[in-house]
PDB file of C-alpha atoms and ligand atoms in Angstrom:
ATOM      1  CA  UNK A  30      30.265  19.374 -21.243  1.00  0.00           C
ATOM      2  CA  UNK A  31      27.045  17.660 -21.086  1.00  0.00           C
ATOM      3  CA  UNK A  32      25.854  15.500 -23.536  1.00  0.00           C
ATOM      4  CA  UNK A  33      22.799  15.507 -25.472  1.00  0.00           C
ATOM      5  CA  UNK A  34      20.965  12.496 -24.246  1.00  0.00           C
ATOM      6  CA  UNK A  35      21.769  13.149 -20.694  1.00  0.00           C
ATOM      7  CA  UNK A  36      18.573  13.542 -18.305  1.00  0.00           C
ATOM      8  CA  UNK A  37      17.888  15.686 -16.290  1.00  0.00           C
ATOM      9  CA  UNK A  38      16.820  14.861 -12.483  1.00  0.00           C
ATOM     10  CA  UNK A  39      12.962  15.902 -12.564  1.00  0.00           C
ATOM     11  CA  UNK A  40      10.155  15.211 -10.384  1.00  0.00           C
ATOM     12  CA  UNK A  41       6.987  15.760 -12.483  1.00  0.00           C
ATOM     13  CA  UNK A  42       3.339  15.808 -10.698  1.00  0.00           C
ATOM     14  CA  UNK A  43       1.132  13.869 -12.587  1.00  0.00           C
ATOM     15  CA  UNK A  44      -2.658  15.121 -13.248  1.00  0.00           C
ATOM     16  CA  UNK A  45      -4.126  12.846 -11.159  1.00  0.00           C
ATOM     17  CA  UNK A  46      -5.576  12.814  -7.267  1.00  0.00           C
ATOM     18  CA  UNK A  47      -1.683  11.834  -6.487  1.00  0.00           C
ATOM     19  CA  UNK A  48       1.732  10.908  -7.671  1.00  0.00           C
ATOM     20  CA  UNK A  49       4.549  12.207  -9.299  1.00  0.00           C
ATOM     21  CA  UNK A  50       7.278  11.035 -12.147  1.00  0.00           C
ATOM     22  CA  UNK A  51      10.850  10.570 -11.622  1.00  0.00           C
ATOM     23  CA  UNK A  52      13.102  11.054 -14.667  1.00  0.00           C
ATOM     24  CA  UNK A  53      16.927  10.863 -14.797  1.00  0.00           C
ATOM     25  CA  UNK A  54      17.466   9.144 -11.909  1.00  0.00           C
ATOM     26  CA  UNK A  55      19.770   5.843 -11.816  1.00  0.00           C
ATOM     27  CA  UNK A  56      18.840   3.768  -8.525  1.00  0.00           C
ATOM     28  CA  UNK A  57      22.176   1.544  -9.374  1.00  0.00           C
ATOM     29  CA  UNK A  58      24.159   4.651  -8.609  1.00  0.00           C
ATOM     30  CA  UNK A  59      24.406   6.836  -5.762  1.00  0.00           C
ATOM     31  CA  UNK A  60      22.408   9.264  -5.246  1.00  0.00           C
ATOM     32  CA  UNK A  61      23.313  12.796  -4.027  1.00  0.00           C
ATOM     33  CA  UNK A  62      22.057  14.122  -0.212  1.00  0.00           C
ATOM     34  CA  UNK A  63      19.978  16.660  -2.069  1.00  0.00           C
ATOM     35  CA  UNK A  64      18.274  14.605  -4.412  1.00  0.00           C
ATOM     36  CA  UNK A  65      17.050  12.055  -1.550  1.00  0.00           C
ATOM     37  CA  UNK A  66      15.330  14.577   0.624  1.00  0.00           C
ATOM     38  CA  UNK A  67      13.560  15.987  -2.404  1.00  0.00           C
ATOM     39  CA  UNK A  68      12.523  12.612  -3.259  1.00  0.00           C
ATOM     40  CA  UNK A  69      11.062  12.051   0.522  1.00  0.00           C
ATOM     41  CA  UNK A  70       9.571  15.648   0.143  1.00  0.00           C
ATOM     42  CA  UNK A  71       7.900  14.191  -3.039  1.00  0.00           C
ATOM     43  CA  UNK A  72       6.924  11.441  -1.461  1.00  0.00           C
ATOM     44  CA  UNK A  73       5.182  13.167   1.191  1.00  0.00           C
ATOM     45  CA  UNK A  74       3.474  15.344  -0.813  1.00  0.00           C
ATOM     46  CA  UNK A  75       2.365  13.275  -3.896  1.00  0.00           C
ATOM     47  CA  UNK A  76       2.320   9.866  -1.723  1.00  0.00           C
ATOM     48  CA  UNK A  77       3.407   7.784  -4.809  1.00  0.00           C
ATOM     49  CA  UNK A  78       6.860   8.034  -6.951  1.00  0.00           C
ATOM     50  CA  UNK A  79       7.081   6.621  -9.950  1.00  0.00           C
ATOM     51  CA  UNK A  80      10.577   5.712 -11.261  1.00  0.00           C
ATOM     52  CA  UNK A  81      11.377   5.806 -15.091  1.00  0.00           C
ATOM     53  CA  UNK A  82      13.834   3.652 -16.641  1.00  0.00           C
ATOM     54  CA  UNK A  83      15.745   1.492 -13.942  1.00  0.00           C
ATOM     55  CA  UNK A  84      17.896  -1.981 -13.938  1.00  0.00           C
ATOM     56  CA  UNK A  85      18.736  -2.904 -10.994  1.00  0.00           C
ATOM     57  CA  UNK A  86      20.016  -6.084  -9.529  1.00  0.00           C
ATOM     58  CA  UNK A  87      18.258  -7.147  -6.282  1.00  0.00           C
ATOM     59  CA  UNK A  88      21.185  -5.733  -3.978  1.00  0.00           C
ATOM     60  CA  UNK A  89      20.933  -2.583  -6.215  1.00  0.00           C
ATOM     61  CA  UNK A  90      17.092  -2.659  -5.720  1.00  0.00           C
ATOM     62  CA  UNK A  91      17.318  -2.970  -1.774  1.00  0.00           C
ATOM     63  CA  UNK A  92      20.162  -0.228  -1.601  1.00  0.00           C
ATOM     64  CA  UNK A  93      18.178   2.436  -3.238  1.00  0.00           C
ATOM     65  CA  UNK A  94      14.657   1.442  -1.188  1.00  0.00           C
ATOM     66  CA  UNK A  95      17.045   1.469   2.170  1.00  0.00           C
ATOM     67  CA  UNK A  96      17.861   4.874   1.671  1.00  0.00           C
ATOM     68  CA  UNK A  97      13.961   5.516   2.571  1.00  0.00           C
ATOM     69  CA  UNK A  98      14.094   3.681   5.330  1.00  0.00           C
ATOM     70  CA  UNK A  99      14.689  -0.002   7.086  1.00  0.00           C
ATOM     71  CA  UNK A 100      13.062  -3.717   5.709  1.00  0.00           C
ATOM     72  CA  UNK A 101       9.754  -4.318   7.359  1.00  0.00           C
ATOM     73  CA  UNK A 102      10.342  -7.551   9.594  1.00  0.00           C
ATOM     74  CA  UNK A 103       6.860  -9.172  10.255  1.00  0.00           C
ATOM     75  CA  UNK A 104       7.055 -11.213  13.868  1.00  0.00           C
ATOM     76  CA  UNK A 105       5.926 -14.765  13.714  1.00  0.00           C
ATOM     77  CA  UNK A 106       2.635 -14.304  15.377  1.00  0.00           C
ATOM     78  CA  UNK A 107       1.685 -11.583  12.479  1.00  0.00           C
ATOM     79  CA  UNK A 108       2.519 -13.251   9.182  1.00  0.00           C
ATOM     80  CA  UNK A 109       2.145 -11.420   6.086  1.00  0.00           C
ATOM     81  CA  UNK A 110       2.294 -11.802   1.980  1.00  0.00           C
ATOM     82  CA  UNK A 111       5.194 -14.816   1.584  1.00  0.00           C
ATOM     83  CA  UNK A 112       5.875 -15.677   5.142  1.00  0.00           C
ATOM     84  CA  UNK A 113       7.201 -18.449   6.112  1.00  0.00           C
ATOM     85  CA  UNK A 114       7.337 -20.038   9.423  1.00  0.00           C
ATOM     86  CA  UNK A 115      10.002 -17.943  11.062  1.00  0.00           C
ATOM     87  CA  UNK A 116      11.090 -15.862   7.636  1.00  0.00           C
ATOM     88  CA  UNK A 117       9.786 -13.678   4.965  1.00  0.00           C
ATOM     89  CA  UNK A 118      11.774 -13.127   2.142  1.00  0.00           C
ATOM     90  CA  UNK A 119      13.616  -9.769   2.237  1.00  0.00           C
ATOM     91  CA  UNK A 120      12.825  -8.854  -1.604  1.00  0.00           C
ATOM     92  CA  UNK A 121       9.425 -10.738  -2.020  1.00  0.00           C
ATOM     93  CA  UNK A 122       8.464 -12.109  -6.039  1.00  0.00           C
ATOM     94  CA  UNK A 123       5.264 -11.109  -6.787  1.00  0.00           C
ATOM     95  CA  UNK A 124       4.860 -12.799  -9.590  1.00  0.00           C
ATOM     96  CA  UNK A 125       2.554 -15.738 -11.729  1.00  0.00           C
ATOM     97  CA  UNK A 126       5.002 -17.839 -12.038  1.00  0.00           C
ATOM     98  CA  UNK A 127       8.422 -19.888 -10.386  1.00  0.00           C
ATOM     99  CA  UNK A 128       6.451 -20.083  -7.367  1.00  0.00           C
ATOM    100  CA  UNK A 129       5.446 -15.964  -7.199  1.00  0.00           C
ATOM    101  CA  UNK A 130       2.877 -14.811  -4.809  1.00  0.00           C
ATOM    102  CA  UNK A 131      -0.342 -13.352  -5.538  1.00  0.00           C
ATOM    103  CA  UNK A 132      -1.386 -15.499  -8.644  1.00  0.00           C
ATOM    104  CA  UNK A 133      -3.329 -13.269 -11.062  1.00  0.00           C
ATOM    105  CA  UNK A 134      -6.462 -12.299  -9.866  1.00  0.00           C
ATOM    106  CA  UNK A 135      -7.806  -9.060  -8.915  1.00  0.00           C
ATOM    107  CA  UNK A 136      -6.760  -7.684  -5.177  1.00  0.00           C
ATOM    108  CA  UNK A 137      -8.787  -5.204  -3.760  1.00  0.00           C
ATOM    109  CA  UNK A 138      -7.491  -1.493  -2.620  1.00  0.00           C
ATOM    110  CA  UNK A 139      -5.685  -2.314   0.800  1.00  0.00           C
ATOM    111  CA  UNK A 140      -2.462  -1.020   1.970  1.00  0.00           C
ATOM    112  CA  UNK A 141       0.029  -3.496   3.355  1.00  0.00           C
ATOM    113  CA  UNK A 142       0.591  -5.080   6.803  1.00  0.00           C
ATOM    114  CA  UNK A 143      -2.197  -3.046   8.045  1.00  0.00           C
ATOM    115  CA  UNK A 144      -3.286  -5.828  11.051  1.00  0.00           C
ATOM    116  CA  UNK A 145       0.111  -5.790  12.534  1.00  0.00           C
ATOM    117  CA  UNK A 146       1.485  -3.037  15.424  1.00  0.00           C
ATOM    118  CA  UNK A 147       3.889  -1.134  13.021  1.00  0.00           C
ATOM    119  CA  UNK A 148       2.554  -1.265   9.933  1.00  0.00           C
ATOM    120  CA  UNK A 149       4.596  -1.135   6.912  1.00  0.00           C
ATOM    121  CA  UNK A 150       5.494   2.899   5.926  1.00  0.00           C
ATOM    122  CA  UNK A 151       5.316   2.410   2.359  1.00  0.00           C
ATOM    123  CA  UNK A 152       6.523  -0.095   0.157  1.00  0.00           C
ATOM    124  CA  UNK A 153       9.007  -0.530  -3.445  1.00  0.00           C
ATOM    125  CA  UNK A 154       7.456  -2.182  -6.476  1.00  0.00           C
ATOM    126  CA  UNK A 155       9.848  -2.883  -9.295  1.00  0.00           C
ATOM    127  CA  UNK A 156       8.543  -4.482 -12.572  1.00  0.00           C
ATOM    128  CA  UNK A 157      10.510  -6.398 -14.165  1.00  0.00           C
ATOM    129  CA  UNK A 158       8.359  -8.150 -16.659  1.00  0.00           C
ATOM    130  CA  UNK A 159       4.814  -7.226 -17.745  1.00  0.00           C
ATOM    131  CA  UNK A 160       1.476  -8.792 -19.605  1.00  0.00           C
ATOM    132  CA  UNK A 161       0.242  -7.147 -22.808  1.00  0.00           C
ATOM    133  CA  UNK A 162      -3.198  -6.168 -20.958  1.00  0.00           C
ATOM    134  CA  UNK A 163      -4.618  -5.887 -17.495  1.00  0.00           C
ATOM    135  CA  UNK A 164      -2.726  -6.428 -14.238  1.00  0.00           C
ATOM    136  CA  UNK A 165      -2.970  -1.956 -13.952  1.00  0.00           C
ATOM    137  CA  UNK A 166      -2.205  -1.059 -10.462  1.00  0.00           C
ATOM    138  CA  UNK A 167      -4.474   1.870  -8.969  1.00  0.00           C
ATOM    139  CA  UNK A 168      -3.009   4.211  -6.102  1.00  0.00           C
ATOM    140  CA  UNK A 169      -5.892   5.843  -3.829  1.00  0.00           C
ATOM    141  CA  UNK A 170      -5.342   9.326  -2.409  1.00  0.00           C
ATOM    142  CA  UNK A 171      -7.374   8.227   1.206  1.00  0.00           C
ATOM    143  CA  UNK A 172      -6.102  12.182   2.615  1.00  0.00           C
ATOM    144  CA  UNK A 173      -8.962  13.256   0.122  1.00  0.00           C
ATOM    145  CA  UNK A 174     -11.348  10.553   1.070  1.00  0.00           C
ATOM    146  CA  UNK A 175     -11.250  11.652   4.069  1.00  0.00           C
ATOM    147  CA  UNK A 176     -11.265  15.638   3.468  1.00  0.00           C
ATOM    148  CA  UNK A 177     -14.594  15.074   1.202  1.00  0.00           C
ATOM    149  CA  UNK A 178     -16.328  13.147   3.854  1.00  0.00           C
ATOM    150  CA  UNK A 179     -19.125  15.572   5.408  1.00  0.00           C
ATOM    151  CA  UNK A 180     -18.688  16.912   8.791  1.00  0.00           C
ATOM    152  CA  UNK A 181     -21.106  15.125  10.857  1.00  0.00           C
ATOM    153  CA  UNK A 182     -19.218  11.666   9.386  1.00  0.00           C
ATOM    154  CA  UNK A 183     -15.764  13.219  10.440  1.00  0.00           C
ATOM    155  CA  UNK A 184     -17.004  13.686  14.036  1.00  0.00           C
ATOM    156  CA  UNK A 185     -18.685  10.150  14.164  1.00  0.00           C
ATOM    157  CA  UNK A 186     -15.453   8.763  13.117  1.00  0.00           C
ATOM    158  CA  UNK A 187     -12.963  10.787  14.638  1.00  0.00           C
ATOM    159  CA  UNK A 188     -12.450   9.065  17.767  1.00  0.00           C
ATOM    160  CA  UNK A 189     -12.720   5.156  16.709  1.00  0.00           C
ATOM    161  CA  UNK A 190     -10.484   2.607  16.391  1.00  0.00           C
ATOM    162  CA  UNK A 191     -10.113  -0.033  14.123  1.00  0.00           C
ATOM    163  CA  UNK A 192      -9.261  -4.023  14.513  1.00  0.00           C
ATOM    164  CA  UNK A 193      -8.141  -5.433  10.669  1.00  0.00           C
ATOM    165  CA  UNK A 194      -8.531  -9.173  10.863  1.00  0.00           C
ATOM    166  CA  UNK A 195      -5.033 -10.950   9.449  1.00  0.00           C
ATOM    167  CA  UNK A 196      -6.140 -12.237   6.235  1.00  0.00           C
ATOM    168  CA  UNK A 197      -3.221 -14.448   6.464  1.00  0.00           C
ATOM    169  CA  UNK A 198      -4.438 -16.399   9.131  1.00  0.00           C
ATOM    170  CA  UNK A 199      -7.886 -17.096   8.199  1.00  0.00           C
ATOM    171  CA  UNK A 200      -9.128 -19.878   7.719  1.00  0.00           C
ATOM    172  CA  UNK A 201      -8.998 -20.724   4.077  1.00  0.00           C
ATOM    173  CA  UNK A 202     -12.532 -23.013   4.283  1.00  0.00           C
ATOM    174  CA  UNK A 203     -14.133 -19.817   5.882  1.00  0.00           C
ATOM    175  CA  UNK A 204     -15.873 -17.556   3.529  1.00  0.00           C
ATOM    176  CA  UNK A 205     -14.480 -14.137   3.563  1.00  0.00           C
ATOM    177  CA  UNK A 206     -16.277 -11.496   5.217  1.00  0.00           C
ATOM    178  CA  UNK A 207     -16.304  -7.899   5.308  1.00  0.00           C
ATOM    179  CA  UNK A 208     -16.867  -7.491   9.013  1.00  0.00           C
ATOM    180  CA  UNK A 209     -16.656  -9.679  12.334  1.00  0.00           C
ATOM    181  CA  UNK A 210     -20.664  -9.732  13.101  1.00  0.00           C
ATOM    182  CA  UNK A 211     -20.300 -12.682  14.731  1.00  0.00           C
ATOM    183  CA  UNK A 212     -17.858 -11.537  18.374  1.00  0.00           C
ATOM    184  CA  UNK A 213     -19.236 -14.705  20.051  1.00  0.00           C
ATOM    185  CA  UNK A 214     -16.175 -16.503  17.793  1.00  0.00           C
ATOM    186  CA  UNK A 215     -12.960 -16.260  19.727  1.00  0.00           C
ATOM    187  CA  UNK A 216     -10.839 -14.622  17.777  1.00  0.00           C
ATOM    188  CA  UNK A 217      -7.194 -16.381  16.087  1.00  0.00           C
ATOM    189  CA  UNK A 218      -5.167 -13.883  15.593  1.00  0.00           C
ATOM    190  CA  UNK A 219      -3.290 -11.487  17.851  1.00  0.00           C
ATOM    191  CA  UNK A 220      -5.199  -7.922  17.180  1.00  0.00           C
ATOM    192  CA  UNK A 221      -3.932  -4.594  17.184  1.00  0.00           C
ATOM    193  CA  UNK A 222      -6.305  -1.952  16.700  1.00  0.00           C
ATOM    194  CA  UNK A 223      -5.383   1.209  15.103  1.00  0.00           C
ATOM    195  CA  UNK A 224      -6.966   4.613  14.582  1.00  0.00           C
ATOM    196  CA  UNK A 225      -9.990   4.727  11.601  1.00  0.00           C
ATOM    197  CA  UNK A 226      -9.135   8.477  10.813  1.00  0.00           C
ATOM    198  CA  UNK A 227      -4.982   8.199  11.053  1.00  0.00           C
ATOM    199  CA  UNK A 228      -2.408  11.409  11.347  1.00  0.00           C
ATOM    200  CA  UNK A 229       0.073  11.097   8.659  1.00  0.00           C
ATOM    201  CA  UNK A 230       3.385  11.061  10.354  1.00  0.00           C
ATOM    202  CA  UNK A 231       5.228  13.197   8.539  1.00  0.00           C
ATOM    203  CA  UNK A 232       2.735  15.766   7.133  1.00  0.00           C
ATOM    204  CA  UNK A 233       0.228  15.885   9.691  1.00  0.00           C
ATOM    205  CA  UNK A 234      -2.448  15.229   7.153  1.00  0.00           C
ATOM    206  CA  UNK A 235      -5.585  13.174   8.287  1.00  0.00           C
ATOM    207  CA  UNK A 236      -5.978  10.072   6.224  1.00  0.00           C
ATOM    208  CA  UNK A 237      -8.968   7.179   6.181  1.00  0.00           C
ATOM    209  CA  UNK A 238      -7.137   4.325   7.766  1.00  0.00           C
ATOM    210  CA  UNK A 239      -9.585   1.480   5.796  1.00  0.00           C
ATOM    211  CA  UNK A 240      -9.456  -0.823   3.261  1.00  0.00           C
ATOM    212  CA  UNK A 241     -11.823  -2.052   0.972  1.00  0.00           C
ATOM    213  CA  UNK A 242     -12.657  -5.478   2.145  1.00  0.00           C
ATOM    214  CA  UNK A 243     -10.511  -7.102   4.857  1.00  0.00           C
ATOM    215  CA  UNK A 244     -12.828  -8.788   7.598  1.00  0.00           C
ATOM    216  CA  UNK A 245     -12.550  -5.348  10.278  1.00  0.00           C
ATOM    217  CA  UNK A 246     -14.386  -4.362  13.572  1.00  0.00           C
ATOM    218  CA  UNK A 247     -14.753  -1.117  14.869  1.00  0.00           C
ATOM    219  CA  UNK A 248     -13.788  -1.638  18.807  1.00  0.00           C
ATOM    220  CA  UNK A 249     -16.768  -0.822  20.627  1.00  0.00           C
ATOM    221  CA  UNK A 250     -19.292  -0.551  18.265  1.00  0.00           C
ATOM    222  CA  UNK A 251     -22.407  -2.905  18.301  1.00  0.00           C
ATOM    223  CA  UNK A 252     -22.024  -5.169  15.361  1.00  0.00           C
ATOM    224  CA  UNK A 253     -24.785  -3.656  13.211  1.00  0.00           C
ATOM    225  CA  UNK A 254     -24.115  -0.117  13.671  1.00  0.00           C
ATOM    226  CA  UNK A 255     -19.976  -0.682  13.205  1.00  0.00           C
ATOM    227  CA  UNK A 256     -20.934  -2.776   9.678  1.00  0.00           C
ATOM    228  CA  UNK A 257     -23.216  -0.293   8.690  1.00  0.00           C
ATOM    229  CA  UNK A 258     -20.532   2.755   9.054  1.00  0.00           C
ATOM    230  CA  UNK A 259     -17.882   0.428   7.499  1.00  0.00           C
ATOM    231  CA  UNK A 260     -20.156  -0.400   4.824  1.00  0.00           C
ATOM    232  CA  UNK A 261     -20.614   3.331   3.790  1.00  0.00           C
ATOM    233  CA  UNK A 262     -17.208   4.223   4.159  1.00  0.00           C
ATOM    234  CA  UNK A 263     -16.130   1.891   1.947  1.00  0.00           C
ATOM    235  CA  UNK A 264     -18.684   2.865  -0.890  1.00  0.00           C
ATOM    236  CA  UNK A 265     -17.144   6.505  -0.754  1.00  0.00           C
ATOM    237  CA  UNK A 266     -13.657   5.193  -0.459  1.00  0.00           C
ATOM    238  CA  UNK A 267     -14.176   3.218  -3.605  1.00  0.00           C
ATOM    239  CA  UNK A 268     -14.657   6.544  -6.273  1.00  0.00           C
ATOM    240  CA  UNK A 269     -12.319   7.252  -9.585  1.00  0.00           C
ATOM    241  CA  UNK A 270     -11.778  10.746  -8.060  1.00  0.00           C
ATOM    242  CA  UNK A 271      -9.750   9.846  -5.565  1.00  0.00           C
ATOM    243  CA  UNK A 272      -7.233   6.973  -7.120  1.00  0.00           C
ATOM    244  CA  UNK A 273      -4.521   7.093 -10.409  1.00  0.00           C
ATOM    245  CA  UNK A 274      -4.464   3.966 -13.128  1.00  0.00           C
ATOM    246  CA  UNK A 275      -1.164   2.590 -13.166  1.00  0.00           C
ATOM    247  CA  UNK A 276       0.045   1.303 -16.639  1.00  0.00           C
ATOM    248  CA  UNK A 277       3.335  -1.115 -15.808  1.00  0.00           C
ATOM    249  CA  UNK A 278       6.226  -0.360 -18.142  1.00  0.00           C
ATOM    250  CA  UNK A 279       9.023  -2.835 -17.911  1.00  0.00           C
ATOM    251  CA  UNK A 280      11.877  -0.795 -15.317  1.00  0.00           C
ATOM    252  CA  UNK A 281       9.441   0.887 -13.364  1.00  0.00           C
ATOM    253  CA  UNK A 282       9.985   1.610  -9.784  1.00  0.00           C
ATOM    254  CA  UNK A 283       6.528   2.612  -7.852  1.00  0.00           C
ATOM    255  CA  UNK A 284       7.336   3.873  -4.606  1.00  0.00           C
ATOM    256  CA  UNK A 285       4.286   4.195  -2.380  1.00  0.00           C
ATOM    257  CA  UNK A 286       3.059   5.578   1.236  1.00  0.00           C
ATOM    258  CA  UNK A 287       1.155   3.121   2.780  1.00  0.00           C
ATOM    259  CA  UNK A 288       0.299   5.526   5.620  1.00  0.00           C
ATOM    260  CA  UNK A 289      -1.412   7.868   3.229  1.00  0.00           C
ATOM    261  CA  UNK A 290      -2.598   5.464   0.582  1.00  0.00           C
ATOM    262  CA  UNK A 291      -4.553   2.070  -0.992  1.00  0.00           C
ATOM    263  CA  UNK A 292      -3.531  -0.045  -3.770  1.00  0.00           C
ATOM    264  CA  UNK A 293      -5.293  -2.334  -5.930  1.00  0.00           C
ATOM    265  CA  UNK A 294      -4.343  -4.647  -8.919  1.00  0.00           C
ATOM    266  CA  UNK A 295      -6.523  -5.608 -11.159  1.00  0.00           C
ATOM    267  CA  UNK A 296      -6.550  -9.203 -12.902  1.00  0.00           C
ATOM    268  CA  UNK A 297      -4.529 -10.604 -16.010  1.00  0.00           C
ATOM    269  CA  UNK A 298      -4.482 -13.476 -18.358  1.00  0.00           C
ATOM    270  CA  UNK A 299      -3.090 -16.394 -16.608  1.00  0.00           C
ATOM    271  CA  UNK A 300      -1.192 -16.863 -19.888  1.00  0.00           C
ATOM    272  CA  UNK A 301       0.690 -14.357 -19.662  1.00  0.00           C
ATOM    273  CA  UNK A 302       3.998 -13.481 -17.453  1.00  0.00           C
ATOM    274  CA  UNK A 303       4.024 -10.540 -14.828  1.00  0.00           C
ATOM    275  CA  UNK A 304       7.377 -10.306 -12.433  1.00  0.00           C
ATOM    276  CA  UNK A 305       7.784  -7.529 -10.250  1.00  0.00           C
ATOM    277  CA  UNK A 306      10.325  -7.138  -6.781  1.00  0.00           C
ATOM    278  CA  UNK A 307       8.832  -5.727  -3.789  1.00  0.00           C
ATOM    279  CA  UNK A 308      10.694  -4.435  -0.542  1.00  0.00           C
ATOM    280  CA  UNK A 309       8.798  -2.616   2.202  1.00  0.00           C
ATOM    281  CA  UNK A 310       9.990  -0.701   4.568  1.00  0.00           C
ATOM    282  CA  UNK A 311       9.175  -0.457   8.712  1.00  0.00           C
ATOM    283  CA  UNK A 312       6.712   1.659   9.963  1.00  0.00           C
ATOM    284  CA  UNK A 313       5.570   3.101  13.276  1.00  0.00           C
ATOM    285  CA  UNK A 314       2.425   2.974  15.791  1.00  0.00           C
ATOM    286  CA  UNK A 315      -0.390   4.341  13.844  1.00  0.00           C
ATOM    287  CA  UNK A 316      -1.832   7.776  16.113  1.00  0.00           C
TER     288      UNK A 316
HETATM  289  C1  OGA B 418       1.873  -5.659  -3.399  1.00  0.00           C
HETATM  290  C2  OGA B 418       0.675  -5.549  -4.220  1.00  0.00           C
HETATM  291  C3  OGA B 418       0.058  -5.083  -6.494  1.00  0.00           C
HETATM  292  C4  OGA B 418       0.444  -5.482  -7.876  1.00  0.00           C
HETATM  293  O1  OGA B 418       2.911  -6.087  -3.927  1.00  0.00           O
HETATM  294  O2  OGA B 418       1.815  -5.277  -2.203  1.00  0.00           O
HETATM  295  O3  OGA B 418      -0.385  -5.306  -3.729  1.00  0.00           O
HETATM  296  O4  OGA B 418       0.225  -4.667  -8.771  1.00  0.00           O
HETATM  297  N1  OGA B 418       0.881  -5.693  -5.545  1.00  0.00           N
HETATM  298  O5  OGA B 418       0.907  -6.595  -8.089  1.00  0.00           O
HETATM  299 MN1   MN B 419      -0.074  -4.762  -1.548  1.00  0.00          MN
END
């Protein structure tokens, strides 16, 4: 006999460029073979899941995100968000306070560990606690940024590859810059360019492989020309149509795609808590 208050498993699309809505789903339990492939079915095809509802410890947290796939392990030449010489933590706080990362300022639509060789596939966002206003998180469909590009764009940029400057490594007295004019600098960083236009690896979809202001360089390209293309890319990229408002609830779960999406966060009152847990998972060679 069931009982009343009893959820059902659903996966609701929202109406929006791209995500769905997971209801009656307990990522403290385990979950049945079925369930998990229609969740990475979902996942594919809306690029963001949002989970309803959960408490979780942190081992709960990272059982349920390894059943999408293995941690992300940065190597020491490519640090990322909360590395450490040698480590970065497994379940990363990003929080404003007890020594959190990413304080509470705005961060621009990017999707994570794009400058290093396998970037991260997607990555698990659990909030835990949450301000009364601001600190939204916005999810950008870039499948349909590229499908509404026009067709002589497509062919210009179908070829190119892309160098994403480590923002982790630069140098914090430099001002930041949207693209490497300047190749007369020797460069810090290991690079690893990847494609601009990238396949989606599961649904063969093409994506724009580009975020919104991380210091890029499109191999190649004479400096101008490259910043000029960037520049306009990056103007359509940044358009309502193409990207879903995020409103935190306390026990949310946002599970995203980094291979066929951008995130941004926009700022809060310093005043004010916000905790969230994130875990990302390993990705493969961009193509
Ligand atoms: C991240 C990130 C956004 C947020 O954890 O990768 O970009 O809403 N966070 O805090
Ligand atoms: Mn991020």
């Amino acid at each position: 006999m069931s009982t009343a208050t009893a959820i059902e498993f659903k996966i609701t699309p929202l109406n929006a460029p791209l995500g769905a809505v997971v209801t009656g789903l307990d990522g403290s339990q385990a979950v049945a073979p079925e369930k998990i492939l229609q969740l990475k079915q979902a996942l594919r095809d809306y690029h963001i899941l949002i989970f309803k509802e959960q408490k979780l410890t942190d081992e709960q947290f990272l059982n349920f995100a390894f059943y999408f796939g293995s941690l992300f392990v940065p190597s020491d030449e490519t640090p990322v968000l909360a590395s450490q010489p040698g480590v970065t933590p497994v379940i990363i706080p990003v929080s404003n306070v007890d020594g959190g990362y990413t304080g509470t300022g705005e961060l621009t639509f990017h999707s994570d560990h794009k400058w290093t060789p396998y970037p991260s596939s997607g990555s698990l966002l659990y909030a835990l606690e949450i301000p009364s206003a601001g600190g939204n998180t916005y999810w950008l469909n870039t499948n349909l940024a590229y499908e509404t590009l026009d067709e002589t764009t497509k062919n210009q940029i179908a070829n190119l590859q892309l160098i994403t400057y480590n923002p982790f490594l630069h140098d914090r007295n430099e001002p930041r810059k949207p693209y490497r004019l300047d190749n007369t600098i020797p460069l810090i960083s290991p690079v690893f360019p990847h494609p601009l236009v990238r396949t989606h690896p599961e649904s063969g979809k093409k994506h724009l492989y580009l975020d919104a202001a991380t210091e890029v360089e499109i191999v190649g390209l004479e400096p101008q020309e490259g910043a000029a293309l960037i520049e306009r890319l990056r103007k359509h990229l940044n358009q309502p149509q193409f990207y879903y408002q995020h409103n935190w609830s306390v026990g949310d779960i946002v599970y995203w795609d980094n291979q066929a999406t951008l995130h941004y966060r926009e700022a809060f009152d310093p005043s004010e808590r916000r905790v969230l847990h994130r875990i990302s998972l390993a990705g493969s060679r961009p193509f």
